[in-house]
XYZ file of C-alpha atoms in Angstrom:
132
model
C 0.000 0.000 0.000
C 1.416 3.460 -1.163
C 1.099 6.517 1.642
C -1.035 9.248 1.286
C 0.052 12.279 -0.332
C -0.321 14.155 3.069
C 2.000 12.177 4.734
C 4.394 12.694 2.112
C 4.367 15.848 2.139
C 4.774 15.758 6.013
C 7.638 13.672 5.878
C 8.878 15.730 3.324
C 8.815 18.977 5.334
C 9.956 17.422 8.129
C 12.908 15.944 6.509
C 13.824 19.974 4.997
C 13.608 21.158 8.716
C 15.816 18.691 10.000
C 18.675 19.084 6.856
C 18.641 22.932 5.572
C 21.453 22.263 3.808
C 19.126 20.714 1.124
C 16.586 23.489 1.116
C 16.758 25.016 -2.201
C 17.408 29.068 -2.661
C 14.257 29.771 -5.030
C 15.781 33.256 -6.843
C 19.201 34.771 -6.630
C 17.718 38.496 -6.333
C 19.824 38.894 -3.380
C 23.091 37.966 -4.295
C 25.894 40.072 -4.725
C 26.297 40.654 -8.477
C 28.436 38.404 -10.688
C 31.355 39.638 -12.414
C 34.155 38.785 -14.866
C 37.667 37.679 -13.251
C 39.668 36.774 -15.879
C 41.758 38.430 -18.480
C 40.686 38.284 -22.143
C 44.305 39.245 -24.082
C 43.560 40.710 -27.781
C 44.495 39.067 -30.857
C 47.228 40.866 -32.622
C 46.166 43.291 -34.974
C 46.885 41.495 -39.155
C 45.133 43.115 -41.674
C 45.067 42.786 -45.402
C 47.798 44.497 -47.367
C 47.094 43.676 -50.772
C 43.484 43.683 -52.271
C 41.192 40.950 -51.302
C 44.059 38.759 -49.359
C 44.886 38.206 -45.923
C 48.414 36.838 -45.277
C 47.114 35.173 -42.348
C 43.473 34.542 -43.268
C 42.660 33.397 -39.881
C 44.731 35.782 -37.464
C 42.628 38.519 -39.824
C 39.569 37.081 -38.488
C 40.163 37.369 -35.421
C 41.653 40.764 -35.613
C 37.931 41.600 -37.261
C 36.284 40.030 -34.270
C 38.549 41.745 -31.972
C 37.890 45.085 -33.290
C 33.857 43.958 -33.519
C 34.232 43.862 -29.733
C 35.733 46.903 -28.918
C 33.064 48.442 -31.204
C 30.282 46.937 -28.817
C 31.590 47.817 -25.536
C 32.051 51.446 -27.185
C 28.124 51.294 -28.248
C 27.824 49.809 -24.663
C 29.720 52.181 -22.825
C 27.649 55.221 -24.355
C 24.720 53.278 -23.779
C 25.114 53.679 -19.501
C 26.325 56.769 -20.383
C 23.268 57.671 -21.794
C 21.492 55.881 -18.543
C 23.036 57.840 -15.900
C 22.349 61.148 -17.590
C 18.705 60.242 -17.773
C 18.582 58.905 -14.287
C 20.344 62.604 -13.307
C 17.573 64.440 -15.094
C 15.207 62.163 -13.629
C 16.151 62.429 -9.851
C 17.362 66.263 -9.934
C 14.571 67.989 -11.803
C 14.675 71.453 -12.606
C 17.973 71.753 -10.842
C 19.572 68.930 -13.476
C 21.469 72.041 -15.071
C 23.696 72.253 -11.934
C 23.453 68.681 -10.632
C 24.264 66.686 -13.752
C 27.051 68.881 -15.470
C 29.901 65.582 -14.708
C 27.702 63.350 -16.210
C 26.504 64.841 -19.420
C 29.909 66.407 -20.133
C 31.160 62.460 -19.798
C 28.684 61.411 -22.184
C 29.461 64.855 -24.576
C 33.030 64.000 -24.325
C 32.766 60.150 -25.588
C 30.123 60.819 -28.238
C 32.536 63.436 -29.990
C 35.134 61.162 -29.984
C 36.042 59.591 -33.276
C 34.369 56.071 -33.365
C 32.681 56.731 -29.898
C 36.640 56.412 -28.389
C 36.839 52.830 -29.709
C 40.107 51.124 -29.307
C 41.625 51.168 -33.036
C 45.375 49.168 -34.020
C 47.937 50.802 -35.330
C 46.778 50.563 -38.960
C 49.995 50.267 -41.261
C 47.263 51.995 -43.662
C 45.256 54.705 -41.690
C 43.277 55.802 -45.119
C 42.576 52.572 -46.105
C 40.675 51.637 -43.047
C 39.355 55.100 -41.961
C 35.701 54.192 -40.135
C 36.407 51.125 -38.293
C-alpha cells in the first residue's frame, strides 16, 4: 500500500527542517552581483595588405572580431552613459542644469570622440581603413 500524499508531504517537510542544507534558494535576487575575473588578451592586430588577401586569413579574423568587440563595448559604454544622464535628469529635476554637469559632459566627451573612443590598431594603412 502506497502513503497518502499528506503524509508525504509531512515527511517531506519534516525531513527539509531537520537538513537545511538541502533546502533550495528559489531566486538569486539577493546575491551580490556576478562579475568577470579573468583576463581576455587581444588578438594581434593582421590586416590585409594587398586587395582581397589576408596573409594570415585566420589571425585577420580574429583581428575583425577583436575590433567587432571593442566596437560593442564602445556602443555599450555610451549606452550607460546615456542611462546615468537620464537617471540625473530624472532624480534632480529642474535643478539637473547644476546637478548633472559631470555626467553629461562624460557622455558629450565620448560621443565626440572619433568612433565613440573605440580602441583602433595601429593601422599600417590609416586611409585605407578610416571608419572602423
Amino acid at each position: 500500500r502506497l502513503p497518502s500524499r499528506a503524509s508525504v508531504l509531512i515527511a517531506v517537510t519534516l525531513l527539509s527542517y531537520s537538513l537545511p542544507e538541502l533546502t533550495v534558494t528559489m531566486t538569486d535576487m539577493y546575491d551580490e552581483p556576478k562579475k568577470y575575473e579573468g583576463n581576455l588578451s587581444p588578438y594581434p592586430h593582421n590586416e590585409i595588405t594587398e586587395p582581397g588577401r589576408a596573409k594570415d586569413p585566420v589571425a585577420y579574423l580574429l583581428a575583425t572580431e577583436q575590433r567587432a568587440r571593442e566596437r560593442q563595448v564602445a556602443y555599450e559604454t555610451v549606452k550607460l552613459l546615456r542611462q546615468r544622464v537620464i537617471h540625473c535628469y530624472r532624480k534632480e529635476g529642474v535643478n539637473h542644469y547644476e546637478n548633472c554637469r559631470q555626467e553629461a559632459q562624460d557622455l558629450f566627451d565620448i560621443i565626440t570622440k572619433k568612433d565613440l573612443g573605440q580602441l583602433h590598431p595601429k593601422w599600417e594603412k590609416p586611409e585605407m581603413n578610416d571608419g572602423w
